[in-house]
Amino acid sequence: MAYEDLRSFLKALEKEGELRRVKAEVDPYLEIGEITDRVQKSRRDGRPGPALLFENVKGSRLPLAMNVFGSERRLCLALGLESLDEIGERIAGLLKPELPHGISGLKDALGKAAQLRTVPPKKVRTAPCQEVVLSGDEVNLDLLPALHTWPQDGGAFFNLGLTHTKHPETGQRNLGLYRLQRHDARTVGMHWQIHKDSTNHYAVAQRRGERLPVAIAFGCPPVVSYAATAPLPADIDEYLFAGFVQRERVELVDCKTVPLQVPAHCEVVIEGWLEPGVTRPEGPFGDHTGFYTPVEPFPALTVSTMTMRKDAMFQSIVVGRPPTEDGPLGKATERFFLPLLKMIIPDIVDYDLPETGGFHNCAIVSIDKRFPKHAQKVMHAIWGAGLMSLTKLIVVVDADCDVHDYAEVSWRAFGNVDYARDILVTEGAVDHLDHASYQQFWGGKLGLDATRKLPEEGYTRNGGWPEMIVSDPATAAKVDRRWKEYGL
């Protein structure tokens, strides 16, 4: 099922035993971050720690939900899925170009069309998120529970604010998830990384000498929160994608003071205008890389209006050394977008983006190798495919290797590679937050060919590439039948 808002999802989590309430007073300065980080890294009977609802946050009357998406099971519940592969399968079905054949084919085609009818967002005139309206001097960001998570953070941050902008010339909407530093009671810093669409919107507005309208929504419906993290092309509306995922249109309402729309059933909204060229120092911030990002100048938004529910709650996340709550979100993106990646690079059988690599530092890719230097062809294609271009390390394995089994991948990478011949070293774009590159925004890349080698690639040893050791099938079946007899 699709959840209309955050609070209905939290009720469902509590019913499932996936949420714990914390009634004791907790401090947003370090304490909440420490509690949440311990819980999201804990494991009970192999299961990740629960979602948390802090009911008594020091300095704020708003309850604070944390670690909401901190397990694959909770994320599937949030999106109404049985498994994360389900959306990928639906996307793959939509991408099939065949003309329908017969009655069954026509039914399939009509089914695809029906899916798309639920996609566009729906505009409404009134919304729960505008039950309370604060304007001008009434605006006070200190009412909201911003988190100072790590000791060297440069201040308090809102980590799950869904930022809405639109292109000043085309009107194309963008929904993105960026950290927001609370500079004071009326100002937040917009950490817009260089590769993000909102950065481009602001650059165009500056070139035109115009202000850029911004609206930031907190405590959004779960599917919307996920859609904000998805690496969609600039011309695909995140709200279209959200409607497709949940098979239900997302309701939007016009903002009070800026020409933008926000989710009608979110909890809190802040609205304002970015003036051209107005920046403030932002950071440091303990980021998902596990390291602090340094102070940099970023646009500073003066908030003109706050709207919220009468009984509003808030939501945030803690990022840092993995595993963290953004792990399941990244894994969902990996699974959802496999069909699209395979459409661009048909050679790919499967891929895995390890959470420990921040989902952009490393990609493990399997291929059905058919010709010499096939692995290198795929490496170059990945480095030219949208935000996959930020990948620093690509490991290519044969199709019989499970890319999600890191022990199996390591065995192939350690044993199948001649490190004088089977590596590809190049340079290119890296993530804004990458601290290892000697220059910001670009650095070294490595491709590792861990596939079997062909004679045409120069592997001319006697007998060719050796066969892997596998058990004798008949003996294995015999041992299976007699296993209890062995008393093992």
Tab-separated table of N, CA and C in Angstrom, residues 69 75 78-79 81 84 87 91 160 162 175-177 220-232 238 241-242 245 315 326 328-337:
chain	number	residue	atom	x	y	z
A	69	PHE	N	14.147	4.771	7.449
A	69	PHE	CA	14.441	3.923	6.288
A	69	PHE	C	15.684	3.062	6.528
A	75	LEU	N	12.163	-0.027	4.200
A	75	LEU	CA	12.069	0.723	2.955
A	75	LEU	C	11.055	0.071	2.012
A	78	ALA	N	7.746	1.032	3.194
A	78	ALA	CA	7.481	2.434	2.889
A	78	ALA	C	7.010	2.620	1.456
A	79	LEU	N	7.559	1.826	0.544
A	79	LEU	CA	7.249	1.972	-0.877
A	79	LEU	C	6.196	0.990	-1.348
A	81	LEU	N	6.363	-2.407	-1.415
A	81	LEU	CA	6.996	-3.417	-2.249
A	81	LEU	C	7.224	-4.713	-1.475
A	84	LEU	N	12.981	-5.049	-3.321
A	84	LEU	CA	13.494	-3.892	-4.046
A	84	LEU	C	13.612	-4.162	-5.540
A	87	ILE	N	10.423	-2.886	-8.481
A	87	ILE	CA	10.332	-1.689	-9.319
A	87	ILE	C	11.193	-1.860	-10.566
A	91	ILE	N	9.959	-1.409	-14.373
A	91	ILE	CA	10.617	-0.510	-15.323
A	91	ILE	C	11.055	-1.291	-16.558
A	160	LEU	N	17.260	16.064	6.214
A	160	LEU	CA	16.280	15.415	5.353
A	160	LEU	C	15.233	16.427	4.887
A	162	LEU	N	13.594	18.209	1.768
A	162	LEU	CA	13.438	17.968	0.331
A	162	LEU	C	13.296	19.316	-0.376
A	175	LEU	N	13.444	18.164	-7.592
A	175	LEU	CA	13.315	17.810	-6.179
A	175	LEU	C	14.602	17.112	-5.770
A	176	GLY	N	15.303	17.655	-4.806
A	176	GLY	CA	16.581	17.081	-4.400
A	176	GLY	C	16.722	17.037	-2.894
A	177	LEU	N	17.641	16.208	-2.444
A	177	LEU	CA	17.925	16.071	-1.011
A	177	LEU	C	19.334	16.581	-0.749
A	220	CYS	N	8.078	14.254	4.713
A	220	CYS	CA	7.264	14.021	3.515
A	220	CYS	C	6.738	12.588	3.470
A	221	PRO	N	5.750	12.330	2.608
A	221	PRO	CA	5.337	10.943	2.378
A	221	PRO	C	6.561	10.104	2.001
A	222	PRO	N	6.648	8.855	2.481
A	222	PRO	CA	7.865	8.062	2.289
A	222	PRO	C	8.328	7.946	0.848
A	223	VAL	N	7.388	7.750	-0.097
A	223	VAL	CA	7.789	7.578	-1.487
A	223	VAL	C	8.417	8.856	-2.037
A	224	VAL	N	7.962	10.008	-1.559
A	224	VAL	CA	8.532	11.276	-2.007
A	224	VAL	C	9.950	11.442	-1.462
A	225	SER	N	10.145	11.074	-0.203
A	225	SER	CA	11.491	11.148	0.375
A	225	SER	C	12.466	10.287	-0.414
A	226	TYR	N	12.026	9.075	-0.815
A	226	TYR	CA	12.924	8.261	-1.634
A	226	TYR	C	13.170	8.902	-2.988
A	227	ALA	N	12.114	9.393	-3.647
A	227	ALA	CA	12.256	9.952	-4.994
A	227	ALA	C	13.250	11.102	-5.022
A	228	ALA	N	13.346	11.855	-3.921
A	228	ALA	CA	14.286	12.976	-3.865
A	228	ALA	C	15.734	12.511	-3.928
A	229	THR	N	15.986	11.250	-3.560
A	229	THR	CA	17.355	10.724	-3.571
A	229	THR	C	17.709	10.057	-4.890
A	230	ALA	N	16.713	9.802	-5.740
A	230	ALA	CA	16.930	9.027	-6.959
A	230	ALA	C	17.698	9.848	-8.000
A	231	PRO	N	18.705	9.259	-8.649
A	231	PRO	CA	19.515	9.984	-9.633
A	231	PRO	C	18.832	10.049	-10.994
A	232	LEU	N	17.723	10.759	-11.053
A	232	LEU	CA	16.950	10.837	-12.284
A	232	LEU	C	17.548	11.870	-13.239
A	238	GLU	N	10.643	14.152	-10.457
A	238	GLU	CA	10.679	13.205	-9.341
A	238	GLU	C	9.278	12.808	-8.878
A	241	PHE	N	8.013	10.017	-10.973
A	241	PHE	CA	8.632	8.757	-10.547
A	241	PHE	C	7.991	8.253	-9.258
A	242	ALA	N	7.722	9.158	-8.309
A	242	ALA	CA	7.082	8.760	-7.049
A	242	ALA	C	5.711	8.144	-7.317
A	245	VAL	N	6.168	4.622	-8.666
A	245	VAL	CA	6.596	3.659	-7.654
A	245	VAL	C	5.417	3.206	-6.806
A	315	GLN	N	11.414	14.959	10.694
A	315	GLN	CA	12.189	13.772	10.325
A	315	GLN	C	13.590	14.197	9.912
A	326	ASP	N	21.124	5.829	5.109
A	326	ASP	CA	21.078	6.015	3.652
A	326	ASP	C	21.539	4.773	2.894
A	328	PRO	N	20.078	1.563	2.841
A	328	PRO	CA	18.946	0.981	2.109
A	328	PRO	C	18.445	1.878	0.979
A	329	LEU	N	18.519	3.203	1.147
A	329	LEU	CA	18.101	4.106	0.076
A	329	LEU	C	18.995	3.939	-1.148
A	330	GLY	N	20.308	3.828	-0.919
A	330	GLY	CA	21.234	3.618	-2.033
A	330	GLY	C	21.044	2.266	-2.692
A	331	LYS	N	20.771	1.250	-1.892
A	331	LYS	CA	20.548	-0.088	-2.455
A	331	LYS	C	19.273	-0.117	-3.301
A	332	ALA	N	18.256	0.618	-2.883
A	332	ALA	CA	17.035	0.698	-3.682
A	332	ALA	C	17.329	1.306	-5.048
A	333	THR	N	18.100	2.366	-5.068
A	333	THR	CA	18.461	2.994	-6.346
A	333	THR	C	19.227	2.021	-7.230
A	334	GLU	N	20.151	1.286	-6.631
A	334	GLU	CA	20.901	0.280	-7.400
A	334	GLU	C	19.957	-0.706	-8.080
A	335	ARG	N	18.976	-1.212	-7.356
A	335	ARG	CA	18.062	-2.221	-7.908
A	335	ARG	C	17.070	-1.596	-8.900
A	336	PHE	N	16.541	-0.423	-8.563
A	336	PHE	CA	15.522	0.194	-9.412
A	336	PHE	C	16.065	0.532	-10.797
A	337	PHE	N	17.316	0.979	-10.845
A	337	PHE	CA	17.832	1.531	-12.091
A	337	PHE	C	18.672	0.555	-12.904
